[in-house]
Coordinates of C-alpha atoms in Angstrom, one line a residue:
M1 CA -39.8 -26.8 -31.6
S2 CA -38.9 -26.4 -28.0
L3 CA -40.1 -28.5 -25.2
M4 CA -42.0 -25.5 -23.8
E5 CA -43.8 -25.1 -27.1
D6 CA -44.7 -28.8 -27.2
H7 CA -46.1 -28.6 -23.7
F8 CA -48.2 -25.6 -24.7
L9 CA -49.7 -27.3 -27.8
L10 CA -50.7 -30.4 -25.9
Q11 CA -52.6 -28.6 -23.2
P12 CA -56.4 -28.4 -23.6
F13 CA -58.1 -25.0 -23.0
T14 CA -59.7 -25.4 -19.6
T15 CA -61.0 -23.2 -16.9
T16 CA -61.1 -24.1 -13.2
T17 CA -63.8 -23.0 -10.9
S18 CA -63.1 -23.0 -7.2
S19 CA -65.7 -24.5 -5.0
G20 CA -68.4 -22.1 -3.7
E21 CA -66.8 -19.1 -5.5
N22 CA -67.6 -19.9 -9.1
E23 CA -64.7 -17.7 -10.2
E24 CA -62.4 -18.5 -13.0
D25 CA -58.8 -19.3 -11.6
V26 CA -56.5 -17.6 -14.1
G27 CA -52.8 -18.3 -13.4
F28 CA -49.6 -17.7 -15.3
G29 CA -49.8 -19.4 -18.7
P30 CA -46.8 -21.1 -20.2
S31 CA -45.9 -18.0 -22.3
D32 CA -46.1 -15.7 -19.2
S33 CA -43.8 -18.1 -17.3
H34 CA -41.4 -18.2 -20.2
S35 CA -41.4 -14.4 -20.4
F36 CA -40.8 -14.2 -16.6
K37 CA -37.9 -16.6 -16.8
N38 CA -36.4 -14.5 -19.7
I39 CA -36.6 -11.3 -17.6
S40 CA -35.1 -13.0 -14.6
I41 CA -32.2 -14.4 -16.6
R42 CA -31.6 -11.0 -18.2
F43 CA -31.7 -9.3 -14.8
L44 CA -29.3 -11.9 -13.3
S45 CA -27.0 -11.6 -16.3
I46 CA -26.8 -7.8 -15.9
F47 CA -26.2 -8.2 -12.2
F48 CA -23.3 -10.6 -12.6
V49 CA -21.8 -8.5 -15.4
A50 CA -21.9 -5.5 -13.1
I51 CA -20.3 -7.5 -10.3
I52 CA -17.6 -8.8 -12.6
S53 CA -17.0 -5.3 -13.9
L54 CA -16.7 -3.9 -10.4
W55 CA -14.3 -6.6 -9.5
A56 CA -12.2 -6.1 -12.6
N57 CA -12.0 -2.3 -11.9
Y58 CA -11.0 -3.1 -8.3
E59 CA -8.3 -5.5 -9.5
A60 CA -7.1 -2.9 -12.1
S61 CA -7.0 -0.2 -9.5
K62 CA -4.6 -2.2 -7.3
G63 CA -2.0 -2.4 -10.1
F64 CA -0.4 -5.4 -8.5
E65 CA -1.4 -8.7 -7.1
I66 CA -1.7 -9.1 -3.3
N67 CA -1.0 -12.4 -1.6
I68 CA -1.7 -12.9 2.1
I69 CA 0.0 -15.9 3.7
S70 CA -1.3 -17.0 7.1
E71 CA 0.5 -20.1 8.1
N72 CA -0.3 -22.0 11.3
H73 CA -2.8 -19.3 12.3
E74 CA -4.0 -21.3 15.3
T75 CA -0.7 -22.0 16.9
T76 CA 0.1 -18.7 18.7
A77 CA -1.8 -15.8 20.1
S78 CA -0.2 -13.4 17.6
S79 CA -1.0 -15.6 14.6
R80 CA -4.6 -16.1 15.8
R81 CA -5.0 -12.3 16.1
F82 CA -3.5 -11.7 12.7
N83 CA -5.9 -14.2 11.0
L84 CA -9.0 -13.0 12.9
L85 CA -8.4 -9.2 12.7
Y86 CA -6.6 -8.8 9.4
V87 CA -6.8 -11.9 7.2
S88 CA -10.4 -13.2 7.6
N89 CA -11.9 -9.8 6.7
D90 CA -9.2 -9.0 4.1
K91 CA -8.3 -5.8 6.1
I92 CA -4.6 -6.3 5.5
S93 CA -5.2 -6.1 1.8
R94 CA -6.9 -2.8 2.2
V95 CA -4.1 -1.5 4.4
V96 CA -1.6 -2.5 1.6
L97 CA -3.6 -0.6 -1.0
N98 CA -4.1 2.5 1.1
T99 CA -0.5 2.7 2.2
S100 CA 0.7 2.0 -1.3
E101 CA -1.3 4.9 -2.7
F102 CA 0.0 7.2 0.0
V103 CA 3.6 6.2 -0.8
E104 CA 3.1 6.7 -4.6
N105 CA 1.7 10.2 -4.1
I106 CA 4.8 11.1 -2.1
L107 CA 7.5 9.5 -4.4
Y108 CA 5.9 10.0 -7.8
P109 CA 4.2 13.1 -9.5
P110 CA 0.6 12.7 -10.4
N111 CA 1.2 13.5 -14.1
E112 CA 3.3 10.4 -14.6
S113 CA 6.2 12.5 -15.9
H114 CA 8.6 10.2 -13.9
V115 CA 9.1 6.5 -14.6
K116 CA 7.3 4.5 -12.0
K117 CA 8.7 1.4 -10.5
T118 CA 7.0 -1.8 -11.8
I119 CA 5.3 -3.8 -9.0
T120 CA 3.6 -7.0 -9.9
R121 CA 3.1 -8.8 -6.6
V122 CA 3.2 -7.9 -2.9
T123 CA 3.0 -10.8 -0.5
V124 CA 2.2 -10.2 3.2
R125 CA 3.3 -12.8 5.7
L126 CA 3.4 -12.9 9.5
A127 CA 7.0 -13.9 10.4
D128 CA 7.6 -17.1 12.3
Q129 CA 9.4 -15.2 15.1
N130 CA 9.8 -11.7 16.4
L131 CA 12.0 -9.5 14.3
S132 CA 14.3 -6.7 15.3
N133 CA 12.3 -4.4 13.0
P134 CA 8.5 -4.1 12.6
V135 CA 8.8 -5.3 9.0
V136 CA 11.4 -6.9 6.8
V137 CA 11.0 -6.6 3.1
N138 CA 12.4 -9.3 0.8
H139 CA 12.9 -8.7 -2.9
Q140 CA 12.0 -11.8 -4.8
N141 CA 11.6 -12.0 -8.6
E142 CA 11.4 -8.9 -10.8
G143 CA 8.6 -6.7 -9.4
E144 CA 7.8 -9.1 -6.6
F145 CA 8.2 -8.2 -2.9
E146 CA 7.4 -9.9 0.4
L147 CA 6.5 -8.0 3.6
N148 CA 7.3 -10.0 6.7
I149 CA 5.5 -8.5 9.7
S150 CA 6.9 -9.1 13.2
P151 CA 4.5 -11.1 15.5
S152 CA 5.4 -8.8 18.4
L153 CA 3.1 -6.1 16.9
L154 CA 0.1 -8.4 17.5
L155 CA 0.8 -8.7 21.2
L156 CA 0.1 -5.1 22.1
E157 CA -2.7 -4.9 24.7
E158 CA -4.5 -1.9 23.3
K159 CA -6.1 -2.7 19.9
I160 CA -5.8 0.9 18.8
N161 CA -2.1 0.8 19.3
M162 CA -1.9 -2.5 17.6
D163 CA -3.7 -1.2 14.5
K164 CA -1.5 1.8 14.4
E165 CA 1.7 -0.3 14.6
I166 CA 0.5 -2.7 11.9
V167 CA -0.4 0.1 9.5
M168 CA 2.9 1.8 10.2
A169 CA 4.8 -1.5 9.5
V170 CA 3.0 -1.9 6.2
Q171 CA 3.5 1.8 5.4
R172 CA 7.2 1.3 6.0
G173 CA 7.3 -1.8 3.9
M174 CA 5.5 -0.2 1.0
A175 CA 7.9 2.7 1.2
R176 CA 10.7 0.3 0.7
V177 CA 8.9 -1.3 -2.2
W178 CA 8.3 1.9 -4.1
I179 CA 11.7 3.6 -3.5
W180 CA 14.0 3.1 -6.5
S181 CA 17.2 1.1 -6.0
Y182 CA 15.9 -0.5 -2.8
G183 CA 17.7 -3.8 -2.4
D184 CA 20.1 -3.0 -5.2
Y185 CA 21.7 0.3 -4.3
H186 CA 24.0 0.8 -7.2
G187 CA 26.2 3.0 -5.1
V188 CA 23.3 4.9 -3.4
P189 CA 24.1 5.2 0.3
K190 CA 22.0 2.8 2.4
S191 CA 21.5 5.6 4.9
L192 CA 19.8 7.7 2.2
I193 CA 17.4 4.9 1.2
E194 CA 16.5 4.3 4.9
G195 CA 16.1 8.1 5.4
M196 CA 13.7 8.2 2.5
E197 CA 11.7 5.4 4.1
E198 CA 11.6 7.3 7.4
Y199 CA 10.5 10.4 5.5
V200 CA 7.5 8.6 4.1
V201 CA 6.5 7.3 7.5
G202 CA 7.0 10.7 9.0
N203 CA 4.6 12.2 6.5
S204 CA 2.1 9.5 7.4
V205 CA 2.0 9.6 11.2
G206 CA 3.8 13.0 11.8
F207 CA 7.4 13.8 12.4
D208 CA 7.0 13.9 16.1
Y209 CA 6.4 10.2 16.5
H210 CA 10.1 9.8 17.3
P211 CA 12.7 12.0 19.1
S212 CA 12.9 15.2 17.0
L213 CA 16.1 16.9 15.9
L214 CA 14.6 20.2 16.8
N215 CA 15.2 19.9 20.6
S216 CA 17.1 22.7 22.1
G217 CA 20.8 22.2 22.7
E218 CA 23.8 21.6 20.5
K219 CA 23.9 18.3 18.6
K220 CA 26.8 16.5 17.1
L221 CA 26.6 14.4 13.9
P222 CA 28.5 11.1 13.9
A223 CA 32.1 11.5 12.7
D224 CA 31.5 9.1 9.8
S225 CA 28.8 11.4 8.4
D226 CA 31.5 12.8 6.2
K227 CA 29.9 16.2 6.7
T228 CA 26.9 15.1 4.5
C229 CA 23.5 14.9 6.0
W230 CA 22.4 12.0 3.8
K231 CA 25.2 9.8 5.3
D232 CA 24.0 10.1 8.9
N233 CA 23.8 6.7 10.6
N234 CA 20.4 7.6 12.0
P235 CA 17.7 7.4 9.3
V236 CA 15.4 9.7 11.4
N237 CA 18.0 12.4 11.1
V238 CA 18.2 11.9 7.3
A239 CA 14.4 12.1 7.1
H240 CA 14.4 15.5 8.8
F241 CA 17.0 16.7 6.4
L242 CA 15.0 15.5 3.4
R243 CA 12.0 17.3 4.9
Y244 CA 14.1 20.4 5.1
C245 CA 15.1 20.1 1.4
E246 CA 11.5 19.6 0.4
G247 CA 10.6 22.8 2.1
I248 CA 13.3 24.6 0.1
K249 CA 12.4 23.1 -3.3
S250 CA 9.0 21.5 -3.6
G251 CA 9.1 18.2 -5.4
F252 CA 12.6 17.5 -4.1
I253 CA 11.8 14.0 -2.8
R254 CA 10.2 13.0 -6.1
R255 CA 13.1 14.2 -8.1
L256 CA 15.5 12.5 -5.7
N257 CA 13.6 9.2 -6.1
Q258 CA 13.8 9.5 -9.9
G259 CA 17.5 10.5 -9.7
I260 CA 18.6 7.4 -7.8
R261 CA 16.9 5.3 -10.5
D262 CA 18.7 7.0 -13.4
R263 CA 22.1 7.2 -11.8
W264 CA 23.9 8.1 -8.6
D265 CA 26.5 10.8 -8.2
E266 CA 27.5 11.8 -4.7
K267 CA 26.7 15.4 -5.2
Q268 CA 25.1 15.8 -8.6
T269 CA 22.0 13.7 -7.9
L270 CA 21.2 15.6 -4.8
D271 CA 22.0 19.0 -6.4
D272 CA 19.7 18.1 -9.4
A273 CA 16.9 17.2 -7.0
L274 CA 17.5 20.6 -5.4
L275 CA 17.3 22.3 -8.8
G276 CA 20.9 23.3 -8.9
I277 CA 21.4 24.3 -5.2
S278 CA 24.5 22.8 -3.6
S279 CA 23.4 20.0 -1.3
V280 CA 26.5 20.5 0.8
K281 CA 25.6 24.1 1.4
V282 CA 22.0 23.1 2.2
C283 CA 23.3 20.5 4.7
A284 CA 25.4 23.2 6.4
D285 CA 22.5 25.6 6.5
Y286 CA 20.2 22.9 7.9
H287 CA 22.6 22.2 10.8
S288 CA 23.2 25.8 11.4
S289 CA 19.5 26.6 11.6
N290 CA 18.9 23.7 14.0
G291 CA 21.8 24.6 16.3
M292 CA 23.8 21.6 15.2
V293 CA 27.5 21.3 14.5
L294 CA 29.5 18.8 12.6
A295 CA 31.8 16.5 14.5
G296 CA 35.4 17.2 13.7

C-alpha cells in the first residue's frame, strides 16, 4: 500500500466551517491531488518527449556534427565580436547549416543518384592571426574538416558588411568541404577545384561580386593555361567558364563533381560532364564569345 493511500486511510472525515460564513470548505482531497499530479507528470513527459524528438530531428537534419571553438574570446576585439555575435547565440552553426545545404544543392542532384561525400564533423574556429584568405580549410580525419576564419573579417566597421563577409567565408569553406577530391587531388588540377569553389560562391552572392570576364576589350589568358580554361591561374576565370558550361548542359557541375570523385582524365572527365561535347571546343567557343584570345 502506498504512502498516499496510508495517509488517506488515517484521515478522519471532517468538515471545516469558516467563521461567520458557516460554509463547508471543500478542498482537493488526496485522490484529487494524486490525479492532478498524474496529469501533470503525463503532460511534462509528453512535453519533454516532444522536445527530445524535435532536437533529434534537428540533429539528424544536420547530417554532421558541428563544433565551434572560441578560444581566448576576450583578448582581442575580433574574438570578442565573434563570440558575442556568432557564438553566444549559435548563429555561426546556423550559417554552417544554411551554406552547407546551398552547396549540396549545387554539387549534388536531389534524387541522390550521385554518391555524396561523407561529412561527419565540421569545426569552426577563429584563427589566431589574420589569414591571406578569408577562410582556410584543414582536412583532419576521415570526414572531418576544420574551417579557420580570418579575424580581419570581424574588424569591418559596417556590421552588414561583416555579416556578409562571414557568410561568404563559411560558404567558401563549405564548398571546399563538399567538393570531391579537395585536399587530395588525385591528379585533378588545383585550378579546377578552386574554380568550382568560386562557382559556388558566385551562385551565392552573384557573379558580379568580383571583376567580371565580360568587360569589353580583348583579354589574354596566361600562357601556362595550356589552352584549357580549367587551368587558368585565376579561379574566378575558371568559375565563369564553369558557368558557361552549365548553361550549355544543365547539370554539368554536378556531373563534374561526381567525375572527379570517380577518376580524372584530362579531357574525358570534362567531356563526360558535358555529355560528350568536346571541352576543348567549348573552351575555344567560350573565349571567342567573350572576345578573348589565347596567349601564344
